[in-house]
């Protein structure tokens, strides 16, 4: 009869390897970045004004479950340069199935939003609002878009593309999607200056016309 024997050191090595394997099998999968990428859209906002700025991400990988029925996630935005986030409790959430041509309501809602860090950070809870036992899915080659309100500083430079802001969506499993917030300030049109020569000619012309009308009235009396 063939008997397999093992030294004490070999038994310890095998036991350690088996324990490590069982621990790895029992642990959840490590969180990772969702496949895909940023789809930046730039918005022109005048200094001192407020407007929604889109955060847009395309999932180019396989369909994923973003939120289970009772699951939540987080969405944290950092403001673009020379801007802040005004107070807002929710952020508009939409999605597109056709490459960004048509946008529809997204059951993944951003709620309970709070502003911190002197207006530089906006933090929201990602909530499943489907009203059923459904998962919120992110199909392949589709877009998620969130549009936080952004205020450009009154002293921001004009005709300038501001430093991009950022946003990170973290789903229930801990997977992340990172995209940017992009703002440009328009050129301010200066008020036209009056040409003194033209202004003087116009004034003189009006005076001459008034004098001629006065003479005509006198002759007709």
Coordinates of C-alpha atoms in Angstrom, one line a residue:
X1 CA 0.0 0.0 0.0
X2 CA 1.3 3.4 -1.0
X3 CA 1.2 5.9 1.9
X4 CA 1.7 9.6 1.5
X5 CA 3.6 11.3 4.3
X6 CA 4.1 15.0 5.0
X7 CA 6.6 16.7 7.3
X8 CA 5.4 19.1 10.0
X9 CA 6.7 22.1 8.1
X10 CA 4.9 20.9 4.9
X11 CA 1.7 20.5 6.9
X12 CA 2.0 24.1 8.3
X13 CA 2.6 25.4 4.8
X14 CA -0.4 23.6 3.3
X15 CA -2.6 24.7 6.2
X16 CA -1.6 28.4 5.7
X17 CA -2.3 28.2 2.0
X18 CA -5.7 26.6 2.5
X19 CA -6.6 29.3 5.1
X20 CA -5.6 32.1 2.7
X21 CA -7.6 30.6 -0.1
X22 CA -10.7 30.3 2.1
X23 CA -10.3 33.9 3.2
X24 CA -10.0 35.1 -0.4
X25 CA -13.1 33.1 -1.4
X26 CA -15.1 34.5 1.5
X27 CA -14.2 38.1 0.8
X28 CA -16.3 40.3 -1.6
X29 CA -14.9 41.3 -5.0
X30 CA -12.7 44.4 -4.9
X31 CA -14.3 47.6 -6.0
X32 CA -13.1 48.9 -9.4
X33 CA -13.7 51.7 -11.9
X34 CA -16.7 51.1 -14.1
X35 CA -15.6 50.6 -17.7
X36 CA -16.3 53.6 -19.9
X37 CA -15.4 57.2 -19.7
X38 CA -16.2 60.9 -19.4
X39 CA -18.3 62.6 -22.0
X40 CA -17.6 66.3 -21.3
X41 CA -20.1 69.0 -22.2
X42 CA -19.1 72.6 -21.7
X43 CA -21.6 75.2 -20.5
X44 CA -21.2 79.0 -20.9
X45 CA -22.1 80.9 -17.7
X46 CA -21.6 84.6 -17.2
X47 CA -19.8 85.8 -14.1
X48 CA -22.2 86.0 -11.1
X49 CA -24.8 83.7 -12.8
X50 CA -25.9 80.2 -12.0
X51 CA -26.8 77.3 -14.3
X52 CA -26.8 73.5 -14.4
X53 CA -23.6 71.9 -15.5
X54 CA -23.6 68.3 -16.8
X55 CA -21.6 65.4 -15.4
X56 CA -21.9 62.7 -18.1
X57 CA -20.4 59.2 -18.2
X58 CA -20.8 56.4 -20.8
X59 CA -20.7 52.7 -19.7
X60 CA -18.8 50.9 -22.4
X61 CA -18.6 47.7 -20.6
X62 CA -21.2 45.0 -19.9
X63 CA -24.5 45.9 -18.2
X64 CA -24.0 46.5 -14.5
X65 CA -26.3 46.7 -11.4
X66 CA -25.7 50.2 -10.0
X67 CA -28.3 50.0 -7.2
X68 CA -30.3 47.1 -5.9
X69 CA -33.8 47.7 -4.7
X70 CA -32.8 48.9 -1.2
X71 CA -29.2 49.9 -2.0
X72 CA -27.7 53.4 -2.0
X73 CA -24.6 54.9 -3.3
X74 CA -22.9 58.3 -3.2
X75 CA -22.1 61.1 -5.6
X76 CA -19.5 63.7 -4.7
X77 CA -18.8 66.8 -6.9
X78 CA -15.9 69.2 -6.7
X79 CA -16.6 72.7 -8.2
X80 CA -14.8 74.0 -11.3
X81 CA -12.3 76.8 -10.8
X82 CA -13.8 80.2 -10.0
X83 CA -17.2 78.7 -9.1
X84 CA -19.1 77.4 -6.1
X85 CA -22.2 75.2 -5.6
X86 CA -25.3 77.0 -4.3
X87 CA -27.5 75.3 -1.8
X88 CA -29.4 72.4 -3.4
X89 CA -31.0 69.3 -1.9
X90 CA -31.4 67.3 -5.2
X91 CA -29.6 67.1 -8.5
X92 CA -31.3 66.5 -11.9
X93 CA -30.6 62.9 -13.0
X94 CA -31.2 61.6 -16.6
X95 CA -30.0 58.9 -18.9
X96 CA -29.6 58.4 -22.7
X97 CA -30.0 55.1 -24.6
X98 CA -29.1 56.7 -28.0
X99 CA -25.7 58.3 -27.6
X100 CA -26.9 61.5 -26.0
X101 CA -29.6 62.5 -28.6
X102 CA -32.5 61.9 -26.2
X103 CA -32.5 62.2 -22.5
X104 CA -35.0 60.5 -20.2
X105 CA -35.6 60.4 -16.4
X106 CA -33.3 58.2 -14.5
X107 CA -34.7 56.1 -11.5
X108 CA -31.3 56.7 -9.9
X109 CA -31.9 59.9 -8.1
X110 CA -29.5 62.2 -6.3
X111 CA -31.0 63.3 -3.0
X112 CA -30.1 64.7 0.4
X113 CA -27.4 66.8 -1.1
X114 CA -25.3 69.1 1.1
X115 CA -22.7 71.8 0.2
X116 CA -19.5 72.0 2.2
X117 CA -15.9 73.2 2.0
X118 CA -16.9 76.8 1.3
X119 CA -19.1 75.8 -1.6
X120 CA -16.5 73.7 -3.3
X121 CA -18.0 70.3 -2.5
X122 CA -21.5 68.9 -3.2
X123 CA -22.2 65.5 -1.7
X124 CA -25.4 63.6 -2.5
X125 CA -26.9 60.1 -1.8
X126 CA -27.7 58.0 -4.8
X127 CA -31.1 56.4 -4.3
X128 CA -33.2 53.8 -6.1
X129 CA -36.6 55.5 -6.8
X130 CA -38.0 52.8 -9.1
X131 CA -40.8 52.1 -6.6
X132 CA -40.5 48.4 -7.1
X133 CA -38.2 45.4 -6.4
X134 CA -36.1 46.2 -9.5
X135 CA -32.4 46.8 -9.7
X136 CA -31.2 50.0 -11.4
X137 CA -29.2 48.8 -14.3
X138 CA -26.6 50.6 -16.4
X139 CA -26.7 49.0 -19.9
X140 CA -23.7 48.9 -22.2
X141 CA -23.1 52.0 -24.4
X142 CA -25.6 54.2 -22.5
X143 CA -25.1 57.5 -20.6
X144 CA -25.8 58.6 -17.1
X145 CA -26.0 62.4 -16.7
X146 CA -26.3 64.5 -13.5
X147 CA -26.6 68.3 -13.6
X148 CA -25.7 70.2 -10.4
X149 CA -26.3 73.9 -10.2
X150 CA -23.0 75.9 -10.4
X151 CA -22.5 79.6 -9.7
X152 CA -19.6 81.4 -11.4
X153 CA -17.8 83.9 -9.1
X154 CA -18.6 87.5 -9.8
X155 CA -14.9 88.3 -10.4
X156 CA -14.2 85.3 -12.6
X157 CA -12.3 86.2 -15.8
X158 CA -14.3 86.5 -19.0
X159 CA -13.9 84.6 -22.2
X160 CA -12.1 81.9 -20.3
X161 CA -12.4 78.1 -20.0
X162 CA -12.3 77.5 -16.2
X163 CA -10.4 74.6 -14.6
X164 CA -12.7 71.6 -14.8
X165 CA -14.6 70.3 -11.8
X166 CA -15.0 66.6 -11.0
X167 CA -17.6 64.2 -9.8
X168 CA -17.4 60.6 -8.6
X169 CA -20.3 58.2 -8.5
X170 CA -19.9 55.2 -6.2
X171 CA -22.4 52.4 -6.5
X172 CA -23.6 50.0 -3.8
X173 CA -20.8 47.5 -4.6
X174 CA -18.2 50.3 -4.3
X175 CA -17.5 50.6 -8.0
X176 CA -16.8 54.1 -9.3
X177 CA -17.4 56.4 -12.3
X178 CA -15.4 59.6 -12.6
X179 CA -16.3 62.5 -15.0
X180 CA -15.8 66.3 -15.2
X181 CA -17.9 69.5 -14.9
X182 CA -16.9 72.0 -17.6
X183 CA -17.6 75.7 -17.6
X184 CA -16.6 78.6 -19.8
X185 CA -17.3 82.3 -19.3
X186 CA -18.5 84.3 -22.3
X187 CA -16.9 87.5 -23.6
X188 CA -18.5 90.6 -22.2
X189 CA -19.6 93.0 -25.0
X190 CA -18.5 96.5 -24.3
X191 CA -21.0 99.3 -24.7
X192 CA -20.4 101.2 -28.0
X193 CA -18.8 104.6 -27.7
X194 CA -20.5 107.6 -29.3
X195 CA -18.5 109.3 -32.0
X196 CA -18.4 113.0 -31.1
X197 CA -18.3 114.1 -34.7
X198 CA -21.4 112.0 -35.6
X199 CA -23.1 113.1 -32.4
X200 CA -22.4 116.7 -33.2
X201 CA -23.6 116.4 -36.7
X202 CA -26.8 114.8 -35.6
X203 CA -27.4 117.4 -33.0
X204 CA -26.8 120.2 -35.6
X205 CA -29.0 118.5 -38.1
X206 CA -31.8 118.3 -35.7
X207 CA -31.4 122.0 -34.8
X208 CA -31.5 123.0 -38.5
X209 CA -34.6 120.9 -39.1
X210 CA -36.4 122.4 -36.1
X211 CA -35.5 126.0 -37.3
X212 CA -36.9 125.2 -40.8
X213 CA -40.1 123.9 -39.4
X214 CA -40.5 127.0 -37.3
X215 CA -40.1 129.3 -40.4
X216 CA -42.7 127.2 -42.3
X217 CA -45.2 127.5 -39.5
X218 CA -44.8 131.3 -39.4
X219 CA -45.3 131.7 -43.2
X220 CA -48.5 129.7 -43.1
X221 CA -50.1 131.8 -40.5

